[in-house]
mmCIF file of C-alpha atoms in Angstrom:
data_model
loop_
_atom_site.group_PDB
_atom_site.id
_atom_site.type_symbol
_atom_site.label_atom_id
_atom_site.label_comp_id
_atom_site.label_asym_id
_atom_site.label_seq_id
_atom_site.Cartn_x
_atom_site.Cartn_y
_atom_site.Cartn_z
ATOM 1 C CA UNK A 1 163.022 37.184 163.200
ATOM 2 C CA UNK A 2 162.373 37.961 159.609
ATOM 3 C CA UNK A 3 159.058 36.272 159.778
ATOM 4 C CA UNK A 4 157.838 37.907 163.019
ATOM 5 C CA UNK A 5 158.202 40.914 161.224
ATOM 6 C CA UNK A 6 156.294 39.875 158.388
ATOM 7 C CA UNK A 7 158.827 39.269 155.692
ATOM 8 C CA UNK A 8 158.462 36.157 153.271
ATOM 9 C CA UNK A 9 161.769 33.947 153.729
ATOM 10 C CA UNK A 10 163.312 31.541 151.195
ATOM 11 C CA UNK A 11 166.031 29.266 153.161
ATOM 12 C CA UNK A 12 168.540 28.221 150.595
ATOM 13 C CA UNK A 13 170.547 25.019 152.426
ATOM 14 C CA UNK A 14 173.509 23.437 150.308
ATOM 15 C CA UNK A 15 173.356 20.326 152.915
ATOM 16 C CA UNK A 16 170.681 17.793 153.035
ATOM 17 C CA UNK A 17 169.644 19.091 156.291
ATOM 18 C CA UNK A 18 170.172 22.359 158.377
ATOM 19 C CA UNK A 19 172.097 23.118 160.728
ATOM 20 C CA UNK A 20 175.354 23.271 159.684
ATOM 21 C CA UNK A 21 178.490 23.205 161.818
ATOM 22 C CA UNK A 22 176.276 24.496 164.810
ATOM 23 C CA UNK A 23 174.813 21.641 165.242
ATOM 24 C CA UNK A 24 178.092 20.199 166.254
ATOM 25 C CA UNK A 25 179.040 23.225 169.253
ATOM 26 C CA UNK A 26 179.464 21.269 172.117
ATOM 27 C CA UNK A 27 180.096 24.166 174.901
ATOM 28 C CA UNK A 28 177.642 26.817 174.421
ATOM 29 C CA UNK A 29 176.742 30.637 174.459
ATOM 30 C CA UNK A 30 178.320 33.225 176.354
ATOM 31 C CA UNK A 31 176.031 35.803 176.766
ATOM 32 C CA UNK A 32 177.146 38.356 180.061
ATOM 33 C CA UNK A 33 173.756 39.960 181.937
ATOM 34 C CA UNK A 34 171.796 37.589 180.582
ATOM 35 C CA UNK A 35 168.438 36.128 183.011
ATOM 36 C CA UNK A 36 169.947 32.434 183.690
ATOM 37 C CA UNK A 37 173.372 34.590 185.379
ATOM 38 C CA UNK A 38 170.860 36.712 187.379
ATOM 39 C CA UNK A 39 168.719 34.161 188.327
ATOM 40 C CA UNK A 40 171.705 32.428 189.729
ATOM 41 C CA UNK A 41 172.859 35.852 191.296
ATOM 42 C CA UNK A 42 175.508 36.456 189.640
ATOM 43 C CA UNK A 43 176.444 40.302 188.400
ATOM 44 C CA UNK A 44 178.342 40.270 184.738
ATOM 45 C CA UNK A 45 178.386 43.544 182.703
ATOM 46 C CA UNK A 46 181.179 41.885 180.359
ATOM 47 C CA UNK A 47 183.671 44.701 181.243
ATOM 48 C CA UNK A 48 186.610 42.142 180.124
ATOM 49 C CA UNK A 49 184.834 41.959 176.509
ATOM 50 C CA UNK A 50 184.355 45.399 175.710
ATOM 51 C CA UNK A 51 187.954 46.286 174.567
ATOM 52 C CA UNK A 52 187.970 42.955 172.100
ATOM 53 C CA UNK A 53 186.539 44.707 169.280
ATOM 54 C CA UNK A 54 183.080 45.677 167.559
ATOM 55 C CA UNK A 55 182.053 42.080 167.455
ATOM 56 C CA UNK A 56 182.475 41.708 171.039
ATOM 57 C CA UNK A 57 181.062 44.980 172.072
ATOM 58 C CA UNK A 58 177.800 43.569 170.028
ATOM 59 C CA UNK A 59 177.691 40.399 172.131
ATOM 60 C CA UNK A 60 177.860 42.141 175.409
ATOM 61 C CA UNK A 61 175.248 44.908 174.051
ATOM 62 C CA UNK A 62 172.699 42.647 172.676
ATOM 63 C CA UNK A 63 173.883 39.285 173.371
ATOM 64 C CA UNK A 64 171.734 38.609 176.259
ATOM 65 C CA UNK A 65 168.010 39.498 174.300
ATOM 66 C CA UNK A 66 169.290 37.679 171.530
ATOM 67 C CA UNK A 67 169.531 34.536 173.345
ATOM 68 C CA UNK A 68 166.889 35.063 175.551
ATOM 69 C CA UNK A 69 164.588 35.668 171.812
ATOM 70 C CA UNK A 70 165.951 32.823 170.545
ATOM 71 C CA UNK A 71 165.455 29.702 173.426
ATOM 72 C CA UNK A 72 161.957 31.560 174.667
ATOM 73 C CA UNK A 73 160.844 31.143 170.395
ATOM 74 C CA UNK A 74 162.524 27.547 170.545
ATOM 75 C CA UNK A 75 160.834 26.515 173.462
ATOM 76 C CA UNK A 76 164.528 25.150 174.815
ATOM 77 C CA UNK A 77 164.433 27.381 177.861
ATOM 78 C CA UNK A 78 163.977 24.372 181.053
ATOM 79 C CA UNK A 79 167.038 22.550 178.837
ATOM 80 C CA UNK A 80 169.653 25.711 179.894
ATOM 81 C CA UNK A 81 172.222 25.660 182.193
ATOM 82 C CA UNK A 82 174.814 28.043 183.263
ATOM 83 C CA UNK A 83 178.314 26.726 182.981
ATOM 84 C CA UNK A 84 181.756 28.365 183.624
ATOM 85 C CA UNK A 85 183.868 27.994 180.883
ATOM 86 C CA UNK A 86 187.662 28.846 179.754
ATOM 87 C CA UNK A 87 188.302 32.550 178.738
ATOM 88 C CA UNK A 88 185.998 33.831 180.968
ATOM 89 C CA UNK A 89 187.561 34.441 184.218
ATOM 90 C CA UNK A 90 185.625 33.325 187.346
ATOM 91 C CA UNK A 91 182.347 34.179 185.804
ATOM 92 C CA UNK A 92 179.737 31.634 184.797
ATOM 93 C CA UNK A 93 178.874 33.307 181.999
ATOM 94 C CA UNK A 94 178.207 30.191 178.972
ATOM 95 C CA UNK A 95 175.122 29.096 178.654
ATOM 96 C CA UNK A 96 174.812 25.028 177.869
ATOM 97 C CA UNK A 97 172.798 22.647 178.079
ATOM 98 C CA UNK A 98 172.017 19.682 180.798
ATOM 99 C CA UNK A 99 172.298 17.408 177.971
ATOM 100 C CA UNK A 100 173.427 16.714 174.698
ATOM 101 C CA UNK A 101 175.554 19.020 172.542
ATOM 102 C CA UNK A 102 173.681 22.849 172.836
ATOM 103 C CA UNK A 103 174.286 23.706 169.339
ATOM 104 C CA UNK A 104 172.186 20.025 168.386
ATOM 105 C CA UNK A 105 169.588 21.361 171.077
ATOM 106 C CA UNK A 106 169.719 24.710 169.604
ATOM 107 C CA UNK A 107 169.746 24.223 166.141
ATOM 108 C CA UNK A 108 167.426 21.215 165.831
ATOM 109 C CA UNK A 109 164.690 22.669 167.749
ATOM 110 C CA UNK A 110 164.648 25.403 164.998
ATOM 111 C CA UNK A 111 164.697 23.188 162.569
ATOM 112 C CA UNK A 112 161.504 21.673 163.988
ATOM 113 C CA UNK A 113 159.915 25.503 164.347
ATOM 114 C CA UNK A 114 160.964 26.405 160.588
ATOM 115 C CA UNK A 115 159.718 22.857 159.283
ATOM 116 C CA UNK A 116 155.721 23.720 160.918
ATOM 117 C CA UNK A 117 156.106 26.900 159.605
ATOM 118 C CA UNK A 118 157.091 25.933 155.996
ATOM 119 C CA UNK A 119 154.712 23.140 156.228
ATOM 120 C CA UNK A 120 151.329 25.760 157.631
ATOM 121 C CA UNK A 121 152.254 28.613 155.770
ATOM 122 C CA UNK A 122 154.064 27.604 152.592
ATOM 123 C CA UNK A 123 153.780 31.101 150.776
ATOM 124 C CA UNK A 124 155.629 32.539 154.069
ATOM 125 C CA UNK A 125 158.323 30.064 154.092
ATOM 126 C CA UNK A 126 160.237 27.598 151.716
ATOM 127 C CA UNK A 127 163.160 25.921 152.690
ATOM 128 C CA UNK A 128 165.330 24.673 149.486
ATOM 129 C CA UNK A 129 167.975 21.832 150.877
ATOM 130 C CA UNK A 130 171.043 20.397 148.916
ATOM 131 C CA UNK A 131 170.947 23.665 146.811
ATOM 132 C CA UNK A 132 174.085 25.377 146.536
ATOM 133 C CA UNK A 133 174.097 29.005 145.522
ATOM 134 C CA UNK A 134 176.543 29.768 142.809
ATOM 135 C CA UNK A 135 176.617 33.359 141.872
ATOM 136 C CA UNK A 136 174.908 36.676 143.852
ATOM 137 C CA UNK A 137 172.586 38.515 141.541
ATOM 138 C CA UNK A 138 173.545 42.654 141.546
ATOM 139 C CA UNK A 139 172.733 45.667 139.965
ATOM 140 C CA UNK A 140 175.323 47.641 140.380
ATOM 141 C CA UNK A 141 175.975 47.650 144.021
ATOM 142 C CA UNK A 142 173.293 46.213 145.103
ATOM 143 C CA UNK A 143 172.406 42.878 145.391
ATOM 144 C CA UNK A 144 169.123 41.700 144.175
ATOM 145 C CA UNK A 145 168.864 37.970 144.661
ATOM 146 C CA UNK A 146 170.714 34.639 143.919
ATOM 147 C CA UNK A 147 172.057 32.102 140.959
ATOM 148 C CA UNK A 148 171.715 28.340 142.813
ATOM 149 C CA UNK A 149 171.913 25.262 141.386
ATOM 150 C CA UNK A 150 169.534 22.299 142.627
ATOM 151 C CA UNK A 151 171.021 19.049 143.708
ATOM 152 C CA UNK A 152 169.180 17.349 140.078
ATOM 153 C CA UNK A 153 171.233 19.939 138.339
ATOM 154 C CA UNK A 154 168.591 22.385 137.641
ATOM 155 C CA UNK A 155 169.788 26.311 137.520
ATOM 156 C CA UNK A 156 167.159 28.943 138.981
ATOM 157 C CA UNK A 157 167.297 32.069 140.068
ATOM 158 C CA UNK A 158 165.535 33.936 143.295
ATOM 159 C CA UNK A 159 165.015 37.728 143.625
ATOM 160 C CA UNK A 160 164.637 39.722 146.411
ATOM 161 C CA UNK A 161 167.025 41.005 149.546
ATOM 162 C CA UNK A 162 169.825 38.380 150.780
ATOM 163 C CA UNK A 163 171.142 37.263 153.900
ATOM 164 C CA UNK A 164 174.353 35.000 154.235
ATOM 165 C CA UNK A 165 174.365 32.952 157.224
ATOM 166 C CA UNK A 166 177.394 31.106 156.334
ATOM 167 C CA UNK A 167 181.054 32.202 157.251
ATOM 168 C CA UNK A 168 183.600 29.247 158.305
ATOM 169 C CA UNK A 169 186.363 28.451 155.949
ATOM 170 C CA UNK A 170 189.099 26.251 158.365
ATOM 171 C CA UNK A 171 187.523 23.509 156.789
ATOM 172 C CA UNK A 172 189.215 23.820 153.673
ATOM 173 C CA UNK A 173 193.295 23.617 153.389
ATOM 174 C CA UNK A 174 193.946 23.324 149.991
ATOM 175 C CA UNK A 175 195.595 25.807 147.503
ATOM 176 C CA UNK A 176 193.600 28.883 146.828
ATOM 177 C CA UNK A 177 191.554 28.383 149.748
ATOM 178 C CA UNK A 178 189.947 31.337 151.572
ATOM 179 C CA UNK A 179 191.867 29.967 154.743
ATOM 180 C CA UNK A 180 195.054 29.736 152.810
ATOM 181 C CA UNK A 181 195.053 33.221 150.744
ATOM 182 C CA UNK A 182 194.499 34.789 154.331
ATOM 183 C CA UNK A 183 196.478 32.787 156.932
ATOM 184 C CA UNK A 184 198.776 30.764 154.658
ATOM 185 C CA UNK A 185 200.572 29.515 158.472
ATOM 186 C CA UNK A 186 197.710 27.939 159.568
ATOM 187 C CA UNK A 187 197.686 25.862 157.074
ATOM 188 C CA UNK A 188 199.929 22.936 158.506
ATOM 189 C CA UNK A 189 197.937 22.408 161.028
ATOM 190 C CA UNK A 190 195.069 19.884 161.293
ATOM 191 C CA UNK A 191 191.383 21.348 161.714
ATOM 192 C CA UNK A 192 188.288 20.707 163.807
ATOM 193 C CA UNK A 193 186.239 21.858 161.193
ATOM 194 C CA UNK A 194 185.119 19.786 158.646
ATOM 195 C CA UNK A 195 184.188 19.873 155.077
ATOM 196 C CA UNK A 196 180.973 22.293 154.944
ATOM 197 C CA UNK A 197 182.909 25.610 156.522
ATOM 198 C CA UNK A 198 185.110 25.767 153.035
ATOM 199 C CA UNK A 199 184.798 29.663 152.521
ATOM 200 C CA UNK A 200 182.499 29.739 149.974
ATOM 201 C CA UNK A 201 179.975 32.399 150.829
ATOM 202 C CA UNK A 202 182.991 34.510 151.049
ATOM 203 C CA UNK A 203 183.902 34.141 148.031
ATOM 204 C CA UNK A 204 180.648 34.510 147.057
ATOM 205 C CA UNK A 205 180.292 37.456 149.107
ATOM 206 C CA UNK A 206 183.485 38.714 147.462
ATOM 207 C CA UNK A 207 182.284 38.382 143.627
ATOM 208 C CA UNK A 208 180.108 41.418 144.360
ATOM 209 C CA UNK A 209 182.663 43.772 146.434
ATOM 210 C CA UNK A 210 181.532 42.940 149.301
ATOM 211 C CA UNK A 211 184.041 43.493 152.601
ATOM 212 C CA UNK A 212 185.458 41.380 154.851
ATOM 213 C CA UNK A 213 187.672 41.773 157.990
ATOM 214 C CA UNK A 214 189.893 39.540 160.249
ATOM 215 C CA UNK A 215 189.755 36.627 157.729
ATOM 216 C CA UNK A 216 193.427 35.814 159.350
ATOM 217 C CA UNK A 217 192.806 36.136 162.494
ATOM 218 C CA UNK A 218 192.341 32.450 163.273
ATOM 219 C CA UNK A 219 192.410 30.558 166.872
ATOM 220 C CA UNK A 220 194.029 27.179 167.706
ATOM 221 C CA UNK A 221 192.089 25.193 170.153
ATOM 222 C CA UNK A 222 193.987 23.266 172.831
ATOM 223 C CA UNK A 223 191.769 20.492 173.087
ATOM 224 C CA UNK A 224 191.730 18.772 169.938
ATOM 225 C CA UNK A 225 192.027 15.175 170.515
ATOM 226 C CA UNK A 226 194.608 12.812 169.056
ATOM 227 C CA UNK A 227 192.398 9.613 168.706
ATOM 228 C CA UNK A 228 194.066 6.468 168.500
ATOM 229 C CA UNK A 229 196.056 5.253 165.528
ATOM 230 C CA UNK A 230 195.144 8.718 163.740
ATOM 231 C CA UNK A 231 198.079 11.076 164.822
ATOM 232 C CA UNK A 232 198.293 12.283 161.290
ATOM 233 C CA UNK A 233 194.621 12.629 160.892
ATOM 234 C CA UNK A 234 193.895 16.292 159.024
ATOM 235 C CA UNK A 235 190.354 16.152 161.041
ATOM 236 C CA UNK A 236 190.456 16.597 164.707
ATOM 237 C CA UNK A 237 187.129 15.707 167.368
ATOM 238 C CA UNK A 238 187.308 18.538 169.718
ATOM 239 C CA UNK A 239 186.395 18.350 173.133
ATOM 240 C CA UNK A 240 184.065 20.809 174.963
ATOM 241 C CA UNK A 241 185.845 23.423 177.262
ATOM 242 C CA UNK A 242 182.279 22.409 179.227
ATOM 243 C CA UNK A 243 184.800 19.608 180.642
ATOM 244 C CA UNK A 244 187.959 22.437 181.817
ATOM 245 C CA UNK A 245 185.236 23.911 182.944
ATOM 246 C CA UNK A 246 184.139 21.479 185.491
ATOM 247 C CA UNK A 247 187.571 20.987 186.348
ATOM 248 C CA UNK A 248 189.438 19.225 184.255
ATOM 249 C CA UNK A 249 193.432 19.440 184.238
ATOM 250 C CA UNK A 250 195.647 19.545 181.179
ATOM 251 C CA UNK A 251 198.882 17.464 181.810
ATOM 252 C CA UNK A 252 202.737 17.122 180.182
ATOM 253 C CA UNK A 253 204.428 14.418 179.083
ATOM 254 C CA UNK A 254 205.825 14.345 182.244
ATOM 255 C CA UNK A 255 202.124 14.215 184.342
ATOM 256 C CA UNK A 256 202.634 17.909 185.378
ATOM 257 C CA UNK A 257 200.031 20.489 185.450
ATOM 258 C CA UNK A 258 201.973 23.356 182.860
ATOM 259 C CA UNK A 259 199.270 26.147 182.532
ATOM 260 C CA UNK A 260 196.280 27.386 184.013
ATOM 261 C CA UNK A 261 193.359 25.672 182.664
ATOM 262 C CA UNK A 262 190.770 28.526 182.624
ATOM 263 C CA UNK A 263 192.880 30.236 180.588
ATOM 264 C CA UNK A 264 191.899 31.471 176.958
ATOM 265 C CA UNK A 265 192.767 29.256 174.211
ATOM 266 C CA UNK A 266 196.196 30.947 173.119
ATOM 267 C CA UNK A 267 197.203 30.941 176.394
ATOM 268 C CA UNK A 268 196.584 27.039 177.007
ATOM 269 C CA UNK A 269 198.404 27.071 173.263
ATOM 270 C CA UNK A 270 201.352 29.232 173.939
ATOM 271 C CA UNK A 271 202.067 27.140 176.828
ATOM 272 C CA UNK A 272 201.301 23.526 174.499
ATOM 273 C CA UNK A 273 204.121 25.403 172.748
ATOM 274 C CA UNK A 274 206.499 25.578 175.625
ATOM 275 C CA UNK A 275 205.691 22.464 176.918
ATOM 276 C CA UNK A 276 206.387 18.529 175.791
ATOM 277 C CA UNK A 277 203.378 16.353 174.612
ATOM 278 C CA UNK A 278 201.697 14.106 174.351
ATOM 279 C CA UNK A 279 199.476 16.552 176.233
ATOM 280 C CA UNK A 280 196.306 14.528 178.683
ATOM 281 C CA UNK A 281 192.858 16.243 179.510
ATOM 282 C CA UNK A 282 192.055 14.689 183.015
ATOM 283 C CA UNK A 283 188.917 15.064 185.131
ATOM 284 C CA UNK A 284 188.088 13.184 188.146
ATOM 285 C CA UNK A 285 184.784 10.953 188.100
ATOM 286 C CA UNK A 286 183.247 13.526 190.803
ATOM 287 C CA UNK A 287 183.620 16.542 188.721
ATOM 288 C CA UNK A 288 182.677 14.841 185.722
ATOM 289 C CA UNK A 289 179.180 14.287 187.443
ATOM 290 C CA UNK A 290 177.930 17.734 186.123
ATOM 291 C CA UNK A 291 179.114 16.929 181.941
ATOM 292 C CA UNK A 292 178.390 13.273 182.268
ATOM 293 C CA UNK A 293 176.863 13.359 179.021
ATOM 294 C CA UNK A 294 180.041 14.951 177.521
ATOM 295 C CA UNK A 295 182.232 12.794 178.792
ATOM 296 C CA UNK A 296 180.565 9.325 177.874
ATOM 297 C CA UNK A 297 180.180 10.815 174.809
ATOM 298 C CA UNK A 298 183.679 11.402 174.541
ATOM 299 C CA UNK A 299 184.143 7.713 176.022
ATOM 300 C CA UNK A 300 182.217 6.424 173.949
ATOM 301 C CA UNK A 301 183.781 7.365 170.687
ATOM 302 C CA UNK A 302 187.587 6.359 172.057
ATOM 303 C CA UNK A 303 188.252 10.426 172.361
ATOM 304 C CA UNK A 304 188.605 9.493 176.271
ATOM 305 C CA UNK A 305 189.141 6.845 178.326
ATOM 306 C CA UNK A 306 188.225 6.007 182.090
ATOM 307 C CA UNK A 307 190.874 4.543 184.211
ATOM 308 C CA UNK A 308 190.035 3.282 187.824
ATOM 309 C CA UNK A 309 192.780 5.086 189.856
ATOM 310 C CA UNK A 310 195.286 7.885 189.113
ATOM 311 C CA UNK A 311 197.535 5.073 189.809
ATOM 312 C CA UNK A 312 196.548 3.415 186.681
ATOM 313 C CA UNK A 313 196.509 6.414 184.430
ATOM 314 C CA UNK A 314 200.160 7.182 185.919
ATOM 315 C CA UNK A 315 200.730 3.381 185.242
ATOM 316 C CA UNK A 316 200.401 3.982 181.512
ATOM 317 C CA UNK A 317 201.920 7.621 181.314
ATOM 318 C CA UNK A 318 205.199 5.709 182.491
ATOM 319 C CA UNK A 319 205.784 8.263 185.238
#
């Protein structure tokens, strides 16, 4: 957006590549009144958002030409699909893709976009990779560029306005974390994040006065999977709510359905809590049809497993 409006952009990537954790989101975006819900006929002014806060209230205000910007500038918009998802009622409302992950789709397809327009118009675009920025640059108040450090070693600085695109810290456990200074309880439990969200434009962010707000409000997802032989694992492979969505069922110990599978995520968690584990996702081969991708994936990778009859799966549930 910065470069429709005729800004020169420096893209300052501490990776080797972009993308980020993004690239990973396997679900997609929910976006209420958006053009794939009402070309599908179906009415959603977000009404159940609205009271969730100011971030919320943004999505449902401007969520829906933000996304239609974004795919129609990506050229991803035949790739979209309209999926109903956990935490959402009855309302299709997330926007995925037909296949593959939709934050790869997403996020790769602007890296392609970026990369032709770094490579035509180099004075309009650089993009600096395995650079991590070290210190904000401020006068005062203001900040006036950035302090970064190149992967050779080499120190530079840029000047000129800053935007941080980075936020995720639940990657990071250890003392003096962002994730532990904030929400200390969360701590103990294993994450689905992995070593790139560690908090650091935060801090960064911080070093200068600038605010920040619900760093401890964090959310426990219900459907990180315990892979084989790595119980104790601190990293957990999460699997899409794209697969509750097309009907999967979460099941006890005991092979009984405990809590209502569209539910948000602290609901399905609050009743985890209440409930005895090992806990199974299971979706029947006709439902899976529509996230076959996801769920070969997931098969693929030993994160799920395909039995022939619900016999078999009872077989070795021992119930």
């Amino acid at each position: 957006e910065l470069l429709e409006r005729g800004c020169n952009v420096t893209i300052v990537e501490k990776e080797s590549n972009l993308g980020g954790n993004s690239s990973k989101a396997t679900t997609g975006i929910a976006a209420p009144g958006s053009s794939i819900q009402k070309a599908a006929g179906v009415t959603d002014f977000g009404s159940d958002l609205t009271g969730e806060g100011g971030a919320a209230e943004a999505l449902v205000k401007n969520g829906p030409k933000d996304v239609e910007w974004l795919t129609t500038t990506l050229g991803v918009s035949s790739e979209l699909v309209l999926r109903l998802t956990p935490g959402h009622g009855n309302t299709p409302r997330t926007i995925g893709t037909k296949t593959h992950f939709p934050g790869a789709v997403i996020t790769y397809a602007a890296i392609h976009v970026l990369g032709q327009v770094a490579q035509g118009k180099p004075d309009r675009l650089q993009i600096i990779s395995s650079a991590r920025v070290t210190k904000l640059l401020n006068v005062g108040p203001k900040v006036i560029g950035v302090e970064l450090t190149r992967e050779s070693g080499a120190v530079e600085s840029l000047k000129g306005p800053v935007v941080i695109t980075a936020g995720g810290y639940a990657g990071a456990c250890e003392r003096g974390s962002v994730l532990a200074k904030h929400a200390p309880g969360m701590v103990k439990f294993p994450t689905t994040n992995d070593e790139r969200a560690n908090g650091d434009s935060i801090t960064l962010g911080q070093a200068v006065g600038a605010g920040t707000a619900n760093l401890d409000k964090i959310e426990l997802t219900p459907t990180a999977a315990v892979l084989p032989g790595q119980a104790d694992a601190q990293f957990k492979v999460v699997v899409s709510d794209a697969i509750s969505g097309a009907g999967a069922k979460v099941l006890d110990a005991g092979g009984k359905r405990f809590c209502n599978e569209m539910a948000s995520s602290k609901e399905r968690v609050d009743a985890m809590a209440k409930s005895k584990g090992p806990f199974r996702l299971v979706i029947k081969a006709k439902q899976a049809q529509s996230v076959q991708w996801l769920v070969d994936f997931y098969t693929q990778r030993k994160v799920m497993k395909k039995y022939s009859s619900a016999r078999e799966l009872a077989s070795e549930m021992r119930v």
